[in-house]
Short mmCIF file of C-alpha atoms and ligand atoms in Angstrom, two decimals:
data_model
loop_
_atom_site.label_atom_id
_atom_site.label_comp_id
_atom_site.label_asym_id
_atom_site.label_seq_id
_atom_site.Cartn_x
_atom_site.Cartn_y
_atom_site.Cartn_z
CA UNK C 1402 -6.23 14.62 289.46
CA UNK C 1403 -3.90 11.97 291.02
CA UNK C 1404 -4.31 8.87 292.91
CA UNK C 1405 -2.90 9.82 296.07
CA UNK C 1406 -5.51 11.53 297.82
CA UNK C 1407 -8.54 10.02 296.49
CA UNK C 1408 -9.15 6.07 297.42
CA UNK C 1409 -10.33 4.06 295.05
CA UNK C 1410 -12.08 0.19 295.02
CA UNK C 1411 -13.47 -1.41 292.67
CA UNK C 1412 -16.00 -4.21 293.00
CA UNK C 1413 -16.53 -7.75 291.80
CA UNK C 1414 -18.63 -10.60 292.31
CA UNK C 1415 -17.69 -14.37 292.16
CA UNK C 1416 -17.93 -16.00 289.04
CA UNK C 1417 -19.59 -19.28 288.87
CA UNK C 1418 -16.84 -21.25 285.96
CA UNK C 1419 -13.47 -21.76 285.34
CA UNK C 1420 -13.75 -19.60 282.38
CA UNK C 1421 -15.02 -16.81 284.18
CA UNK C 1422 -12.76 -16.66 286.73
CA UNK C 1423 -9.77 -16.32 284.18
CA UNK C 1424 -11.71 -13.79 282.51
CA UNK C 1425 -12.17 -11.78 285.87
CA UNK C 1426 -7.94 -12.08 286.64
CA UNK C 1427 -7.66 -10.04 283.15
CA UNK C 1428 -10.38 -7.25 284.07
CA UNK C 1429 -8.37 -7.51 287.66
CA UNK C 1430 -4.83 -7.14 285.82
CA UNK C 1431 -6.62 -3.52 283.81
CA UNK C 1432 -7.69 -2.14 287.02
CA UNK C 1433 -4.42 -2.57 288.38
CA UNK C 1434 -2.64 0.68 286.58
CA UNK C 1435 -5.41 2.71 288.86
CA UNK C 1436 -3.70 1.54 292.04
CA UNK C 1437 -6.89 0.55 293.53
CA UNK C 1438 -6.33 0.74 297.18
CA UNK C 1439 -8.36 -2.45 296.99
CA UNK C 1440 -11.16 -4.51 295.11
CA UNK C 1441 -13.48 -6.05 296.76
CA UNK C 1442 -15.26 -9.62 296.17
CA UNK C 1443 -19.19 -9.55 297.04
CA UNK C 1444 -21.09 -12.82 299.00
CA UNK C 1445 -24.14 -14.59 298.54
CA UNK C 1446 -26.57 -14.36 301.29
CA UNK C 1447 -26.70 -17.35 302.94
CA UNK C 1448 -23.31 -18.89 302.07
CA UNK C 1449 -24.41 -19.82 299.21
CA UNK C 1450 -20.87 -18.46 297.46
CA UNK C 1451 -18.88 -18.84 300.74
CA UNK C 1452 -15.82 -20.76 299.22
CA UNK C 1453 -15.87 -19.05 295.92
CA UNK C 1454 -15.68 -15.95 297.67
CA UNK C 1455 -13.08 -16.80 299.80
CA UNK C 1456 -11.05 -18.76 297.30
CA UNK C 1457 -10.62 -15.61 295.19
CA UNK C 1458 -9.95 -13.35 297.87
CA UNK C 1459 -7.50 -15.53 299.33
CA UNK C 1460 -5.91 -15.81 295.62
CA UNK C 1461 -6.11 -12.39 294.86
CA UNK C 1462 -4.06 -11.26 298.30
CA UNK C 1463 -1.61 -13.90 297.58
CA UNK C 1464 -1.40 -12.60 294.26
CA UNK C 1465 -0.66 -8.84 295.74
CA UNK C 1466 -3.48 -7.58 295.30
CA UNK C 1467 -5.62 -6.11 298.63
CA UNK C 1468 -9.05 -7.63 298.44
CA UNK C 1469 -11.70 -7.43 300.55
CA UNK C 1470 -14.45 -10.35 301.20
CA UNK C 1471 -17.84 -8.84 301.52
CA UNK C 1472 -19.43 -11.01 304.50
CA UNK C 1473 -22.81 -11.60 306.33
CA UNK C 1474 -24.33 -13.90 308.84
CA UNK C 1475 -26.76 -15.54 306.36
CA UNK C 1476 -28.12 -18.67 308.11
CA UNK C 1477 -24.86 -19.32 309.75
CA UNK C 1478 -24.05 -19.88 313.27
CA UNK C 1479 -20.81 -18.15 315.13
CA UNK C 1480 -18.49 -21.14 314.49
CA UNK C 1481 -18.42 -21.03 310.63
CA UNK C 1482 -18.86 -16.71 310.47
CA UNK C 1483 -15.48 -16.88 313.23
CA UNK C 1484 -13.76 -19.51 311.36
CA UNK C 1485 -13.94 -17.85 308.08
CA UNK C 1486 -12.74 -14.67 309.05
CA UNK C 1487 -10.08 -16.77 310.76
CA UNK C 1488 -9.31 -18.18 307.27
CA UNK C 1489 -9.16 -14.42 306.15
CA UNK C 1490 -6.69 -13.52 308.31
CA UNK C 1491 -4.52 -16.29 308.14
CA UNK C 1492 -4.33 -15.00 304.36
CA UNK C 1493 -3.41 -11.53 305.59
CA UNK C 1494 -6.50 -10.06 304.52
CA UNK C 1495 -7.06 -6.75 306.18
CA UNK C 1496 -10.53 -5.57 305.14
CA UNK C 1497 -13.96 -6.88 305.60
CA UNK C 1498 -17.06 -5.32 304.01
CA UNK C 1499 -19.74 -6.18 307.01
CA UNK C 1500 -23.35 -6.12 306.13
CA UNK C 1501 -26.57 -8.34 306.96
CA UNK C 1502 -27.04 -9.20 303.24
CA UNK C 1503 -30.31 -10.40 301.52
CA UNK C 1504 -31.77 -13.73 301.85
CA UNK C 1505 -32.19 -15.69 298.57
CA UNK C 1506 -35.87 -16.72 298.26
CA UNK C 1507 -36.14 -20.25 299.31
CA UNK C 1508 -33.06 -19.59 301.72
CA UNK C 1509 -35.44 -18.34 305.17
CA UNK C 1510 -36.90 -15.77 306.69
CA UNK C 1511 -35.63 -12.34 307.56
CA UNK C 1512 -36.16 -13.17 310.90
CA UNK C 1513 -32.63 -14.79 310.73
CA UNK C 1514 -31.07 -12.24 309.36
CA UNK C 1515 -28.31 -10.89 311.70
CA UNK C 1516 -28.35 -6.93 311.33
CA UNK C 1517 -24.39 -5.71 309.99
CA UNK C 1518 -23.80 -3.65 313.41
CA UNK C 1519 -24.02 -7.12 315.24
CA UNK C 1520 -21.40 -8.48 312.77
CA UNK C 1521 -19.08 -5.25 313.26
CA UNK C 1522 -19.67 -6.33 316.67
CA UNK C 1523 -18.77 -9.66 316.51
CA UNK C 1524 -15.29 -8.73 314.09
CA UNK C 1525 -14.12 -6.41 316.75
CA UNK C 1526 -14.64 -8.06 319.75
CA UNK C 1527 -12.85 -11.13 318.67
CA UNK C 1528 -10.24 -9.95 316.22
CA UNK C 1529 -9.67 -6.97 318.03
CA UNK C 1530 -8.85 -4.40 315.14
CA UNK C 1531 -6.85 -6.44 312.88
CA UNK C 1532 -9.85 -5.39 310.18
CA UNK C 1533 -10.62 -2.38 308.35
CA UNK C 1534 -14.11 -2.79 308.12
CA UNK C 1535 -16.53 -1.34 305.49
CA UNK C 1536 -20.26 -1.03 306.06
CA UNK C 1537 -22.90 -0.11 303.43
CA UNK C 1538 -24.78 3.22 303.26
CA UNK C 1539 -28.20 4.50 301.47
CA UNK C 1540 -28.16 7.95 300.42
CA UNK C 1541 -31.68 6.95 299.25
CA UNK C 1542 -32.49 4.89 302.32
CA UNK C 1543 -32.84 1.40 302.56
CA UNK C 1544 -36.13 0.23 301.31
CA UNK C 1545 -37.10 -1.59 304.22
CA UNK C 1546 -36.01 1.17 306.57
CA UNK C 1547 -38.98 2.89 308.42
CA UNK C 1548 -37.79 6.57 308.33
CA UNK C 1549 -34.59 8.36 306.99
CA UNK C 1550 -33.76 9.19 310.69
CA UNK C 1551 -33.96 5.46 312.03
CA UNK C 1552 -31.57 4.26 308.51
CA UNK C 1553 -29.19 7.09 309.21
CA UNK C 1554 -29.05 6.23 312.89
CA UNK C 1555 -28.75 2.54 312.14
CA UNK C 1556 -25.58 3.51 309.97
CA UNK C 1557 -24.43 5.36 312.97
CA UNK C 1558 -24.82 2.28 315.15
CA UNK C 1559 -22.51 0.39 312.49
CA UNK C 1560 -19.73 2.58 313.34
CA UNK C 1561 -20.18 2.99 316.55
CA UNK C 1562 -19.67 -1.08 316.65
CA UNK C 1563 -16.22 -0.36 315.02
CA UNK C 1564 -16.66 0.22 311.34
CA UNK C 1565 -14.07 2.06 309.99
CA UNK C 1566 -15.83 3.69 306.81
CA UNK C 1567 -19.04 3.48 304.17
CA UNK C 1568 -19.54 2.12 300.58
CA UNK C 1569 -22.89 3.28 299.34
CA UNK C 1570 -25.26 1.82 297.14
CA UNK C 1571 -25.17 3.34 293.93
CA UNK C 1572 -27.14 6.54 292.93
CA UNK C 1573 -27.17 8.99 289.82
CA UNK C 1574 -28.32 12.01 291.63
CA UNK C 1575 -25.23 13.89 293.83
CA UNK C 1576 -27.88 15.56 295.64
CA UNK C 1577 -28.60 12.24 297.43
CA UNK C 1578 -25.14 12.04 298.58
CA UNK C 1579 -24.60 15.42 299.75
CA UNK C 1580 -27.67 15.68 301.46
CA UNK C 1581 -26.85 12.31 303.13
CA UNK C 1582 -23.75 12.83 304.07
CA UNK C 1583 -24.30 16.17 305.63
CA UNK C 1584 -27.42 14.02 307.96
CA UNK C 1585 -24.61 12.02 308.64
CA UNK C 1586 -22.62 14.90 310.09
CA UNK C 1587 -25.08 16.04 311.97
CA UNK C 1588 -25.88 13.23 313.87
CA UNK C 1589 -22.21 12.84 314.74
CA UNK C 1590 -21.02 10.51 311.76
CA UNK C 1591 -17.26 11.33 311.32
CA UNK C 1592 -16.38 8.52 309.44
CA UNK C 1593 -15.81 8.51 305.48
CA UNK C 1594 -18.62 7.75 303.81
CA UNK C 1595 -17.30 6.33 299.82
CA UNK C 1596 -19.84 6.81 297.26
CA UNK C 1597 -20.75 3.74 295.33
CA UNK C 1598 -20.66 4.02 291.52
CA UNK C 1599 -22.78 2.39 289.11
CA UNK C 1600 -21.38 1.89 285.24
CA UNK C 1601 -24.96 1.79 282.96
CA UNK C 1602 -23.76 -1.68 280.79
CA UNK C 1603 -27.47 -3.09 280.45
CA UNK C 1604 -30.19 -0.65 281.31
CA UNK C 1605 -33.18 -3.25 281.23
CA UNK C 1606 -31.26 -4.99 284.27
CA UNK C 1607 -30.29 -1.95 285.73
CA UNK C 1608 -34.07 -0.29 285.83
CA UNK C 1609 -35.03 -3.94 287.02
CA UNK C 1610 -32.10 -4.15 289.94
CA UNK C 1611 -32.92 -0.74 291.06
CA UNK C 1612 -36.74 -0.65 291.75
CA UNK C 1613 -35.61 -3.58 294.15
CA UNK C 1614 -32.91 -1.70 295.94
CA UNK C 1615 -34.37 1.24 295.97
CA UNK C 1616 -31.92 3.06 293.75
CA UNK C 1617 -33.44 5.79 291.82
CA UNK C 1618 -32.83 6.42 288.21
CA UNK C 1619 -33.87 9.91 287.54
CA UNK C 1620 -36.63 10.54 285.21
CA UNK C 1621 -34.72 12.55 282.59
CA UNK C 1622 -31.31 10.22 282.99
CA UNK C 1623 -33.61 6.85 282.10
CA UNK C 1624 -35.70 8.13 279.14
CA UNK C 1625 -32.32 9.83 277.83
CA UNK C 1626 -30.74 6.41 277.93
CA UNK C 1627 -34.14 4.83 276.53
CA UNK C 1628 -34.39 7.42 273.82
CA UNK C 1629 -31.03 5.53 272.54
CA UNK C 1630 -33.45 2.40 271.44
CA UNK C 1631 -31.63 -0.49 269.88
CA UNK C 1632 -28.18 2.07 269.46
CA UNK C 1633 -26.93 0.12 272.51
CA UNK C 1634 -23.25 1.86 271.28
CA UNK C 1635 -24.52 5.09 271.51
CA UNK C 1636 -26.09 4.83 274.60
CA UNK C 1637 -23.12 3.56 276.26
CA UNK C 1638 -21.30 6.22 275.23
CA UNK C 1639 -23.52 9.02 276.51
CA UNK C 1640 -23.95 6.99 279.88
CA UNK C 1641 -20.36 6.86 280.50
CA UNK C 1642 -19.80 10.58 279.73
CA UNK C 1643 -23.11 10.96 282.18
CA UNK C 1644 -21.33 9.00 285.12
CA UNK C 1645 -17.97 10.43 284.14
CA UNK C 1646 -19.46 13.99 285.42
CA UNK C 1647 -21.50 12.29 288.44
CA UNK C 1648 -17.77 11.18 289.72
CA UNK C 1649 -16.27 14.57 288.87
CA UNK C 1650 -18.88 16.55 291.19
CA UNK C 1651 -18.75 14.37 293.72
CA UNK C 1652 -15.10 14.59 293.81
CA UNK C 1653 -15.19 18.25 293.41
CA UNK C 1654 -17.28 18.69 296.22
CA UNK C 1655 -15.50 16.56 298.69
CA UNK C 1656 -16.44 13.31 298.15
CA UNK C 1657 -13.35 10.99 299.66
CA UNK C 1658 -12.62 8.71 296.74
CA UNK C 1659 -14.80 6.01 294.24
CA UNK C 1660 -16.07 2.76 295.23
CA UNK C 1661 -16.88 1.17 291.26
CA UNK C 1662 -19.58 -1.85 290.96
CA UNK C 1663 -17.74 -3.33 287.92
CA UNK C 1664 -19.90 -5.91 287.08
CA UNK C 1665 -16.90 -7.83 286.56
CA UNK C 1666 -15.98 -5.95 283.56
CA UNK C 1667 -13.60 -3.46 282.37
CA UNK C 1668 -15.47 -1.31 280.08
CA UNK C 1669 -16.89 1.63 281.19
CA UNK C 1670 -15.46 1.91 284.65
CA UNK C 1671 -11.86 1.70 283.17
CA UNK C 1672 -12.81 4.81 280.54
CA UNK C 1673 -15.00 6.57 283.15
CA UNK C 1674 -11.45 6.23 285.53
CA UNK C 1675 -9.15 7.06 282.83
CA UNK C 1676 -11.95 10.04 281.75
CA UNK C 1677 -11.31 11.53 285.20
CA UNK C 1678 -7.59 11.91 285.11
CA UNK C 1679 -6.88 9.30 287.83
CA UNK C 1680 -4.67 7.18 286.35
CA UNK C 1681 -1.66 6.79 288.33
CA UNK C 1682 0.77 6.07 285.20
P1 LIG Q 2866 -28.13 -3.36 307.87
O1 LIG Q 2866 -27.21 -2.22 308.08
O2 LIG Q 2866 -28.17 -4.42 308.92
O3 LIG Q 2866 -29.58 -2.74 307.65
C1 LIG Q 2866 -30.65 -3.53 307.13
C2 LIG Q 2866 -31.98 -2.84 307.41
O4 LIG Q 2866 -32.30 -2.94 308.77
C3 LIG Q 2866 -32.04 -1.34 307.11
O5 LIG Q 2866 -33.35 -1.03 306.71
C4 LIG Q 2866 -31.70 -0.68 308.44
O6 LIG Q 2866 -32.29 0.60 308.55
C5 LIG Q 2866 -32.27 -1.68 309.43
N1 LIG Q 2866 -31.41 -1.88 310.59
C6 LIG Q 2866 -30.05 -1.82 310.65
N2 LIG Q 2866 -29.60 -2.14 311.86
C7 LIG Q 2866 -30.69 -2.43 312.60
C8 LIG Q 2866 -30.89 -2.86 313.94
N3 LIG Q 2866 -29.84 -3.03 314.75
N4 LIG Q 2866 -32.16 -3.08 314.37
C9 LIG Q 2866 -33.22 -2.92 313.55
N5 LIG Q 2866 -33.09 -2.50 312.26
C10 LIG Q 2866 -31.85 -2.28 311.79
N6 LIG Q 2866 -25.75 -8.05 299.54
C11 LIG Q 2866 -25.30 -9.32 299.48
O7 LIG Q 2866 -26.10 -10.25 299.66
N7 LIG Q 2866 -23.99 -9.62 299.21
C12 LIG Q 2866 -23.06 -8.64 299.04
O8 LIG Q 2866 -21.88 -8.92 298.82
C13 LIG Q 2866 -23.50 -7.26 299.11
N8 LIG Q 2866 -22.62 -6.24 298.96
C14 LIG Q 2866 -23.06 -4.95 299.13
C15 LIG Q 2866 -22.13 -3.91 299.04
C16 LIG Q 2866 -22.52 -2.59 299.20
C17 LIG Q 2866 -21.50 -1.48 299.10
C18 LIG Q 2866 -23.90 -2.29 299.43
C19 LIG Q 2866 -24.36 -0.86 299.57
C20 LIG Q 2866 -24.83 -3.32 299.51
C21 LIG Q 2866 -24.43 -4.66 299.37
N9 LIG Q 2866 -25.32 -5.72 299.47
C22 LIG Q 2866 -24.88 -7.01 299.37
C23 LIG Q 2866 -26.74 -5.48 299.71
C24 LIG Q 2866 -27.09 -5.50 301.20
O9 LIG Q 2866 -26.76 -6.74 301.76
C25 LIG Q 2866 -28.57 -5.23 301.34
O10 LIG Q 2866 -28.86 -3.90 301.02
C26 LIG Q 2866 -29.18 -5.61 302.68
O11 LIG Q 2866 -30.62 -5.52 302.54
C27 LIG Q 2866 -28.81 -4.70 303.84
O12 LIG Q 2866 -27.52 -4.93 304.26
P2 LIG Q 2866 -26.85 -3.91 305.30
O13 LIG Q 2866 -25.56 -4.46 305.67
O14 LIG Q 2866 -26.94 -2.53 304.82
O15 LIG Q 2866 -27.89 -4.12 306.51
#
């Protein structure tokens, strides 16, 4: 399979020390052979990693490599949200991933949360269409959305702001995706929709993280995986093969390309990649 026709991103978050962020320019540098059409650098709700995030995108575009900030509203007014996408564009950043976020307990309310189609909004009607922007997308619905009609419909209302594509959350059954995409169609959704792929590094975290976003891990996958016990090797091993087939189907069946949640490491999206035939050396 080659590179050209399928996009691929890959995703990290900030790291918090020096040390990490040296360690996250390597796993950038063994991503690079993929030709990622970009990576993309994820926010804390509330601002709470505003500079880091920007720092490192702005370092990483300088550097030559196309990274996207993901950004939300948080508890900040219009100044600061305009003036750091100002700040992106003076670096020549081209792509925004636009969502509402999650509040960090302690941080507010939802109530002052500003939905992602209102930020979409806000991109486009004051820097015009200098932006790609990405949105996210549930093939298993958002938890706190009332109906899969009103989420999909919501999604709709993201690109009819102006968003130019989708980055799902992450899922381990294609049916999900297909099923959601095709609802998409329906409802007049034209716009790619990338599916979000998640490696399995720590399954304890990963069962945790996805009763709270509403990710399902199906019954068979997880007590295959726990069946593994302390063979934490083993189980890695079977999970990437697992994921490596997940990304093959979805490809197969039209998926547009691979959005990777990294974790900030290189092993096992860089073997699931390599597994697939897409690298581009
Ligand atoms: P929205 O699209 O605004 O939707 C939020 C909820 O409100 C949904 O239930 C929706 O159905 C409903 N809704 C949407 N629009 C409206 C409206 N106009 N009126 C009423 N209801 C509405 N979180 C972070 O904090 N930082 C990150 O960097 C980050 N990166 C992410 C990247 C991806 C690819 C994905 C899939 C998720 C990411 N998240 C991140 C998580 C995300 O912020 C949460 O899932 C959040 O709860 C919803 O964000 P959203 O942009 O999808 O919200």
């Amino acid at each position: 399979m080659s590179n050209d026709d399928i996009r691929l991103s890959f995703e990290f978050f900030p790291p918090k020390t020096d040390a990490g962020k040296e360690k996250l320019i390597a796993v950038r540098d063994g991503y690079a052979k993929f030709n990622p059409d970009f990576y993309s650098m994820t926010y804390g709700a509330g601002g709470s990693t505003r500079n880091n995030t920007k720092d490192l995108v702005v370092q990483y575009n300088a550097d030559g490599h196309a990274t996207a900030p993901h950004l939300s509203f948080g508890v900040d007014g219009d100044d600061i949200i305009a003036e750091l996408i100002q700040e992106y564009k003076d670096a020549n950043v081209n792509r925004i991933v636009a969502l509402r976020g999650d509040m960090p307990s302690g941080l507010g309310g939802s109530s002052q949360m500003v939905y992602a189609n209102e930020l979409v909004a806000f991109i486009r009607e004051r820097f015009g269409d200098h932006f790609h922007i990405e949105v996210a997308a549930y093939p298993e619905i958002h938890p706190e959305s009332e109906s899969y009609l009103t989420d999909i419909n919501y999604l709709k209302g993201k690109f009819d702001a102006g968003a130019n594509s989708a980055l799902t959350q992450y899922f381990f059954n294609p049916d999900a995706y297909f099923y959601f995409v095709e609802s998409c169609q329906k409802i007049g959704i034209d716009k790619p929709i990338y599916p979000g792929i998640m490696p399995i590094i720590n399954l304890k975290s990963l069962v945790r993280f996805s009763d709270s976003c509403g990710a399902e891990i199906p019954r068979w996958f997880r007590k295959a995986l726990e069946a593994y016990g302390d063979d934490q090797e083993s189980m890695k091993a079977f999970a990437s093969d697992a994921i490596t087939e997940l990304c093959a189907l979805l490809l197969e069946n039209g998926a547009p390309g691979l959005h990777f949640y990294t974790m900030n490491q290189l092993e096992p999206v860089k073997t699931i990649v390599e597994n697939l035939g897409l690298n581009a050396e």
